Structure formats: structure tokens, C-alpha cells
Coordinates of N, CA and C in Angstrom, one line a residue:
M1 N 44.2 26.5 9.5 CA 42.9 26.0 9.9 C 42.3 25.3 8.7
P2 N 41.8 24.1 8.9 CA 41.2 23.3 7.7 C 40.0 24.0 7.1
E3 N 39.9 23.9 5.8 CA 38.7 24.5 5.1 C 37.5 23.7 5.4
T4 N 36.4 24.4 5.7 CA 35.1 23.7 6.0 C 34.5 23.4 4.6
I5 N 34.0 22.2 4.5 CA 33.4 21.8 3.2 C 31.9 21.8 3.5
R6 N 31.2 22.5 2.6 CA 29.7 22.7 2.7 C 29.1 21.6 1.8
I7 N 28.3 20.8 2.3 CA 27.6 19.8 1.6 C 26.3 20.3 1.0
R8 N 26.0 19.9 -0.2 CA 24.7 20.3 -0.8 C 23.7 19.2 -0.7
A9 N 22.4 19.5 -0.5 CA 21.3 18.6 -0.5 C 20.5 18.9 -1.7
V10 N 20.2 17.8 -2.5 CA 19.6 18.0 -3.8 C 18.3 17.1 -3.9
A11 N 17.3 17.7 -4.5 CA 16.0 17.0 -4.6 C 15.8 16.4 -6.0
V12 N 15.4 15.1 -6.1 CA 15.0 14.5 -7.3 C 13.5 14.2 -7.2
A13 N 12.7 15.1 -7.8 CA 11.3 14.9 -7.7 C 10.8 14.5 -9.1
L14 N 10.0 13.4 -9.1 CA 9.4 12.9 -10.3 C 7.9 13.0 -10.3
R15 N 7.4 13.2 -11.5 CA 5.9 13.2 -11.7 C 5.7 12.5 -13.0
G16 N 5.3 11.3 -12.9 CA 5.2 10.4 -14.1 C 6.5 10.3 -14.7
A17 N 6.6 10.7 -16.0 CA 7.9 10.6 -16.7 C 8.6 11.9 -16.7
D18 N 8.3 12.8 -15.8 CA 8.9 14.1 -15.8 C 9.7 14.3 -14.5
V19 N 10.7 15.1 -14.6 CA 11.6 15.4 -13.4 C 11.5 16.9 -13.2
L20 N 11.6 17.4 -12.0 CA 11.6 18.8 -11.6 C 13.0 19.3 -11.7
V21 N 13.2 20.4 -12.5 CA 14.6 21.0 -12.7 C 14.4 22.5 -12.5
V22 N 15.6 23.1 -12.4 CA 15.6 24.6 -12.5 C 16.5 24.9 -13.7
R23 N 15.8 25.5 -14.7 CA 16.6 25.9 -15.9 C 17.3 27.1 -15.6
R24 N 18.6 27.1 -15.9 CA 19.5 28.3 -15.6 C 19.9 29.0 -16.9
H25 N 19.8 30.3 -17.0 CA 20.3 31.1 -18.1 C 21.2 32.1 -17.5
R26 N 22.5 31.8 -17.7 CA 23.5 32.6 -17.1 C 24.5 33.2 -18.1
D27 N 24.5 34.5 -18.3 CA 25.3 35.1 -19.3 C 24.9 34.5 -20.6
D28 N 25.7 33.8 -21.4 CA 25.3 33.3 -22.7 C 25.1 31.8 -22.6
R29 N 25.0 31.2 -21.4 CA 24.9 29.8 -21.3 C 23.6 29.4 -20.7
S30 N 23.0 28.3 -21.2 CA 21.8 27.7 -20.7 C 22.0 26.3 -20.3
Y31 N 21.5 25.9 -19.2 CA 21.7 24.5 -18.7 C 20.6 24.3 -17.6
A32 N 20.6 23.1 -17.0 CA 19.6 22.9 -15.9 C 20.3 22.2 -14.8
V33 N 19.7 22.4 -13.6 CA 20.2 21.7 -12.4 C 19.0 21.2 -11.6
L34 N 19.2 20.3 -10.7 CA 18.1 19.8 -9.8 C 18.0 20.8 -8.7
P35 N 16.8 21.0 -8.1 CA 16.7 21.9 -7.0 C 17.6 21.5 -5.8
G36 N 18.3 22.4 -5.2 CA 19.2 22.0 -4.1 C 20.1 23.1 -3.7
G37 N 20.8 22.9 -2.6 CA 21.7 23.9 -2.1 C 22.4 23.5 -0.8
G38 N 23.2 24.4 -0.2 CA 24.0 24.1 0.9 C 23.2 23.8 2.2
V39 N 23.7 22.8 2.9 CA 23.1 22.5 4.3 C 23.6 23.6 5.2
E40 N 22.7 24.2 5.9 CA 23.0 25.3 6.9 C 23.3 24.7 8.2
A41 N 23.9 25.5 9.1 CA 24.2 25.0 10.5 C 23.0 24.7 11.2
G42 N 23.0 23.5 11.9 CA 21.8 23.1 12.6 C 20.8 22.4 11.8
E43 N 21.0 22.2 10.5 CA 20.0 21.6 9.6 C 20.5 20.2 9.2
T44 N 19.6 19.3 9.1 CA 19.9 18.0 8.5 C 19.9 18.1 7.0
P45 N 20.5 17.2 6.3 CA 20.5 17.2 4.8 C 19.0 17.1 4.3
Q46 N 18.2 16.3 5.0 CA 16.8 16.2 4.5 C 16.1 17.6 4.7
Q47 N 16.3 18.3 5.8 CA 15.7 19.6 6.0 C 16.2 20.6 4.9
A48 N 17.5 20.5 4.6 CA 18.0 21.4 3.6 C 17.4 21.1 2.3
C49 N 17.2 19.9 2.0 CA 16.7 19.5 0.7 C 15.3 20.0 0.5
A50 N 14.4 19.9 1.6 CA 13.1 20.4 1.5 C 13.0 21.9 1.5
R51 N 13.9 22.6 2.2 CA 14.0 24.0 2.2 C 14.4 24.5 0.8
E52 N 15.4 24.0 0.3 CA 15.9 24.4 -1.0 C 14.9 24.1 -2.1
L53 N 14.2 23.0 -2.1 CA 13.1 22.7 -3.0 C 12.1 23.8 -3.0
H54 N 11.7 24.2 -1.8 CA 10.6 25.2 -1.7 C 11.2 26.6 -2.2
E55 N 12.4 26.9 -1.8 CA 13.0 28.2 -2.2 C 13.1 28.3 -3.7
E56 N 13.5 27.2 -4.4 CA 13.8 27.3 -5.8 C 12.6 27.0 -6.7
T57 N 11.5 26.3 -6.1 CA 10.4 25.9 -7.0 C 9.0 26.3 -6.5
G58 N 9.0 26.7 -5.2 CA 7.7 27.1 -4.5 C 6.9 25.8 -4.1
L59 N 7.4 24.7 -4.4 CA 6.7 23.4 -4.1 C 7.2 22.9 -2.8
T60 N 6.3 22.2 -2.1 CA 6.6 21.5 -0.8 C 6.8 20.0 -1.1
G61 N 7.9 19.5 -0.4 CA 8.2 18.1 -0.7 C 8.8 17.4 0.6
V62 N 8.7 16.1 0.5 CA 9.3 15.3 1.6 C 10.3 14.4 1.1
P63 N 11.6 14.5 1.5 CA 12.6 13.6 1.1 C 12.3 12.2 1.6
E64 N 12.3 11.2 0.7 CA 11.9 9.8 1.0 C 13.0 8.8 1.0
Q65 N 14.0 9.0 0.1 CA 15.1 8.1 -0.1 C 16.3 8.7 -0.5
L66 N 17.4 8.4 0.2 CA 18.8 8.8 -0.1 C 19.2 8.0 -1.4
L67 N 19.6 8.6 -2.4 CA 20.0 7.9 -3.6 C 21.5 7.7 -3.6
P68 N 22.0 6.5 -3.8 CA 23.4 6.1 -3.8 C 24.2 6.5 -5.0
V69 N 24.5 7.8 -5.2 CA 25.2 8.3 -6.3 C 26.7 8.4 -6.1
G70 N 27.2 8.3 -4.8 CA 28.6 8.6 -4.5 C 28.8 10.0 -4.3
V71 N 30.0 10.4 -3.8 CA 30.2 11.8 -3.4 C 31.4 12.3 -4.2
D72 N 31.3 13.4 -4.8 CA 32.3 14.1 -5.5 C 33.1 14.9 -4.5
R73 N 34.3 14.7 -4.3 CA 35.1 15.4 -3.3 C 35.2 16.9 -3.5
D74 N 35.1 17.3 -4.8 CA 35.2 18.8 -5.1 C 33.9 19.5 -4.8
A75 N 32.8 18.8 -5.0 CA 31.5 19.4 -4.8 C 30.5 18.4 -4.2
P76 N 30.8 18.1 -2.9 CA 30.0 17.1 -2.2 C 28.5 17.4 -2.1
A77 N 27.7 16.4 -2.5 CA 26.2 16.6 -2.5 C 25.6 15.2 -2.2
V78 N 24.4 15.3 -1.5 CA 23.6 14.1 -1.3 C 22.3 14.4 -2.0
Y79 N 21.8 13.3 -2.7 CA 20.7 13.4 -3.5 C 19.5 12.6 -2.9
F80 N 18.4 13.1 -2.8 CA 17.2 12.5 -2.2 C 16.1 12.4 -3.3
R81 N 15.4 11.2 -3.3 CA 14.2 11.1 -4.1 C 13.2 11.8 -3.2
V82 N 12.4 12.7 -3.7 CA 11.5 13.6 -3.0 C 10.1 13.4 -3.5
R83 N 9.1 13.3 -2.6 CA 7.7 13.3 -3.0 C 7.2 14.7 -2.9
V84 N 6.7 15.3 -3.9 CA 6.2 16.7 -3.9 C 4.7 16.8 -4.0
D85 N 4.2 17.9 -3.4 CA 2.8 18.2 -3.5 C 2.5 18.6 -4.9
D86 N 1.3 18.5 -5.3 CA 0.9 18.9 -6.6 C 1.0 20.4 -6.7
G87 N 1.2 20.9 -7.9 CA 1.3 22.3 -8.1 C 2.2 22.6 -9.3
T88 N 2.2 23.9 -9.7 CA 3.0 24.4 -10.8 C 4.2 25.0 -10.1
P89 N 5.5 24.6 -10.5 CA 6.6 25.3 -9.9 C 6.8 26.7 -10.3
A90 N 7.0 27.5 -9.3 CA 7.3 29.0 -9.5 C 8.2 29.5 -8.4
M91 N 9.3 30.1 -8.7 CA 10.2 30.5 -7.7 C 9.5 31.6 -6.9
P92 N 9.5 31.5 -5.5 CA 8.9 32.6 -4.7 C 9.7 33.9 -4.9
A93 N 9.1 35.0 -4.9 CA 9.7 36.3 -5.1 C 10.7 36.6 -4.0
D94 N 10.5 36.0 -2.8 CA 11.4 36.3 -1.7 C 12.6 35.3 -1.5
S95 N 12.7 34.4 -2.5 CA 13.8 33.4 -2.4 C 15.1 34.0 -2.7
P96 N 16.2 33.4 -2.1 CA 17.5 34.0 -2.4 C 17.9 34.0 -3.9
E97 N 17.4 33.0 -4.7 CA 17.7 33.0 -6.1 C 16.9 34.1 -6.8
A98 N 15.7 34.3 -6.4 CA 14.9 35.4 -7.0 C 15.6 36.7 -6.8
Q99 N 16.1 36.9 -5.6 CA 16.8 38.2 -5.3 C 18.1 38.4 -6.1
R100 N 18.7 37.3 -6.5 CA 20.0 37.3 -7.3 C 19.7 37.4 -8.8
A101 N 18.5 37.1 -9.2 CA 18.1 37.0 -10.6 C 18.3 38.4 -11.3
T102 N 18.8 38.4 -12.5 CA 18.9 39.5 -13.4 C 18.6 39.1 -14.8
D103 N 18.6 40.0 -15.7 CA 18.4 39.7 -17.1 C 19.4 38.6 -17.6
G104 N 20.6 38.7 -17.1 CA 21.7 37.8 -17.5 C 21.8 36.6 -16.6
N105 N 21.0 36.5 -15.5 CA 21.1 35.3 -14.6 C 19.7 35.0 -14.1
R106 N 19.1 34.0 -14.9 CA 17.7 33.7 -14.6 C 17.5 32.3 -14.1
Y107 N 16.5 32.0 -13.3 CA 16.2 30.7 -12.8 C 14.7 30.4 -13.2
E108 N 14.5 29.3 -13.8 CA 13.2 28.9 -14.2 C 12.8 27.5 -13.8
P109 N 12.1 27.3 -12.7 CA 11.8 25.9 -12.4 C 10.7 25.3 -13.3
A110 N 10.9 24.1 -13.7 CA 9.9 23.5 -14.6 C 10.0 21.9 -14.5
W111 N 8.9 21.3 -14.9 CA 8.8 19.9 -15.0 C 9.3 19.6 -16.5
V112 N 10.2 18.7 -16.7 CA 10.7 18.3 -18.0 C 10.7 16.8 -18.1
P113 N 10.5 16.3 -19.3 CA 10.6 14.9 -19.5 C 12.0 14.3 -19.2
V114 N 12.1 13.2 -18.5 CA 13.3 12.6 -18.2 C 14.1 12.4 -19.5
A115 N 13.4 12.0 -20.5 CA 14.1 11.8 -21.8 C 14.8 13.0 -22.4
D116 N 14.4 14.2 -21.9 CA 15.0 15.5 -22.4 C 16.2 16.0 -21.6
L117 N 16.7 15.2 -20.7 CA 17.8 15.7 -19.8 C 19.0 16.1 -20.6
D118 N 19.4 15.3 -21.6 CA 20.6 15.6 -22.4 C 20.3 16.9 -23.2
R119 N 19.1 17.1 -23.8 CA 18.8 18.2 -24.6 C 18.9 19.5 -23.7
I120 N 18.4 19.5 -22.5 CA 18.4 20.7 -21.7 C 19.7 20.9 -20.9
G121 N 20.6 20.0 -21.0 CA 21.9 20.1 -20.4 C 21.9 20.0 -18.9
L122 N 21.3 19.0 -18.3 CA 21.3 18.8 -16.9 C 22.7 18.5 -16.4
V123 N 23.2 19.3 -15.4 CA 24.5 19.1 -14.8 C 24.4 19.1 -13.3
P124 N 25.3 18.4 -12.6 CA 26.4 17.7 -13.1 C 26.0 16.2 -13.5
D125 N 27.0 15.4 -13.9 CA 26.8 14.1 -14.2 C 26.1 13.3 -13.1
R126 N 26.5 13.6 -11.9 CA 25.9 12.8 -10.7 C 24.4 13.1 -10.6
A127 N 23.9 14.3 -11.1 CA 22.5 14.6 -11.1 C 21.8 13.6 -12.0
R128 N 22.4 13.4 -13.2 CA 21.8 12.5 -14.2 C 21.7 11.1 -13.6
R129 N 22.8 10.7 -12.9 CA 22.8 9.4 -12.2 C 21.7 9.3 -11.1
A130 N 21.5 10.3 -10.4 CA 20.5 10.4 -9.3 C 19.1 10.2 -9.9
V131 N 18.8 10.9 -11.1 CA 17.5 10.8 -11.7 C 17.3 9.4 -12.2
A132 N 18.3 8.8 -12.8 CA 18.2 7.4 -13.3 C 17.9 6.4 -12.1
L133 N 18.6 6.6 -11.0 CA 18.3 5.8 -9.8 C 16.9 6.0 -9.3
A134 N 16.4 7.2 -9.2 CA 15.0 7.5 -8.8 C 14.0 6.9 -9.7
V135 N 14.2 7.0 -11.0 CA 13.3 6.4 -12.0 C 13.3 4.8 -11.8
E136 N 14.5 4.2 -11.7 CA 14.6 2.8 -11.5 C 13.9 2.3 -10.3
G137 N 14.0 3.1 -9.2 CA 13.4 2.7 -7.9 C 11.9 2.8 -8.0
L138 N 11.3 3.8 -8.7 CA 9.9 3.9 -8.8 C 9.3 2.9 -9.8
S139 N 10.1 2.5 -10.8 CA 9.6 1.6 -11.8 C 10.0 0.1 -11.6
G140 N 10.7 -0.1 -10.5 CA 11.1 -1.5 -10.2 C 12.1 -2.0 -11.2
G141 N 13.0 -1.1 -11.8 CA 14.0 -1.4 -12.7 C 13.5 -1.4 -14.2
R142 N 12.2 -1.1 -14.4 CA 11.7 -1.0 -15.8 C 11.8 0.4 -16.3
P143 N 11.9 0.6 -17.5 CA 11.9 1.9 -18.1 C 10.5 2.6 -17.8
P144 N 10.4 3.9 -17.6 CA 9.1 4.5 -17.3 C 8.1 4.2 -18.4
G145 N 6.9 3.9 -18.0 CA 5.8 3.6 -18.9 C 5.8 2.2 -19.4
S146 N 6.8 1.3 -19.0 CA 6.7 -0.1 -19.5 C 5.7 -0.8 -18.5
P147 N 5.0 -1.9 -19.0 CA 4.1 -2.6 -18.2 C 4.7 -3.4 -17.1
R148 N 4.0 -3.6 -16.0 CA 4.4 -4.5 -15.0 C 4.3 -5.9 -15.5
P149 N 5.2 -6.8 -15.0 CA 5.0 -8.2 -15.4 C 3.7 -8.8 -14.9
T150 N 3.1 -9.7 -15.6 CA 1.9 -10.4 -15.1 C 2.2 -11.7 -14.5
A151 N 1.3 -12.3 -13.7 CA 1.5 -13.6 -13.1 C 1.6 -14.7 -14.1
R152 N 0.8 -14.6 -15.2 CA 0.8 -15.6 -16.2 C 1.3 -15.0 -17.5
P153 N 2.1 -15.8 -18.3 CA 2.6 -15.3 -19.6 C 1.4 -15.1 -20.5
Q154 N 1.5 -14.1 -21.3 CA 0.4 -13.9 -22.3 C 0.6 -14.8 -23.5
R155 N -0.5 -15.2 -24.1 CA -0.5 -16.1 -25.2 C -0.9 -15.4 -26.5

């Protein structure tokens, strides 16, 4: 019987120059991931993305755009730019991740500057690509914080 491949749906939520991540502390390793998880039976990838976002961060969001990052055959995932409601991320106590958390396996949702993604160890590489695409889409191809072009050249 062929193996069933479970696709992950992943949220790329931006707030200014910050991106929403889940910092992971597992055994002696620290890194970060974007909120996301497996698409369940009867669920669309967009629904899974919104559900996982809420389970892992407590925030409510709406997937707005599929980001063209390509698919890794070993760990297939779809990435969505997501508009989130205001609020401070905090994992709900009844979420599956909170139930699995221990002293050696912690989940900490947080807004972090996009510029800090290397420092915090965002994985996998496709997640970094998805963040870059989301930032480009919101800024019209300009780096975050750069001014919009004006109709007349400045003198």
C-alpha cells in the first residue's frame, strides 16, 4: 500500500518589520519555526493554516496569499501569507503543543524582527524563502522600511 503523505500548512504573519515565529527549545537545541502543521482529513490547507496558527500562537488569522516557495518532497508544505488580528502571541493551554511541552521541549510564540531570522535559527530554508516572499509582496519589492517612489524626482 502506498504511503500517505501529510502536507503541512504554514503561516507567514508579518507585523511591520516583524514576523511571527514559534521559538523551540528541544533538549539542548534552540531554533525557530513558523506556525503550522498537518492538514487534517476534510480540511483545506487554508483552514489548517488558520487552525494551526491559533493552536500555536493564540492569534486568529486569515490566509491571504499562497507563497510560491516550491515543495520539498521529503517534507511537503504550503506557505501562506496571513493577516493576523492584533494581540500578543501566547500558546493556548489546551493546544496539542502545550500538552506536549515539558522542561526539555518548550514552545514560545513571539514576534521577532525579520532581520533576526538567522540569529534565532529559523528552519527550514523554505520558511526563510517564504518570509522573504511575503516581505517583498507587502513592500512592492522594496526592503522593509524603505520609502515608496515619488511621482517626481527629488532635487
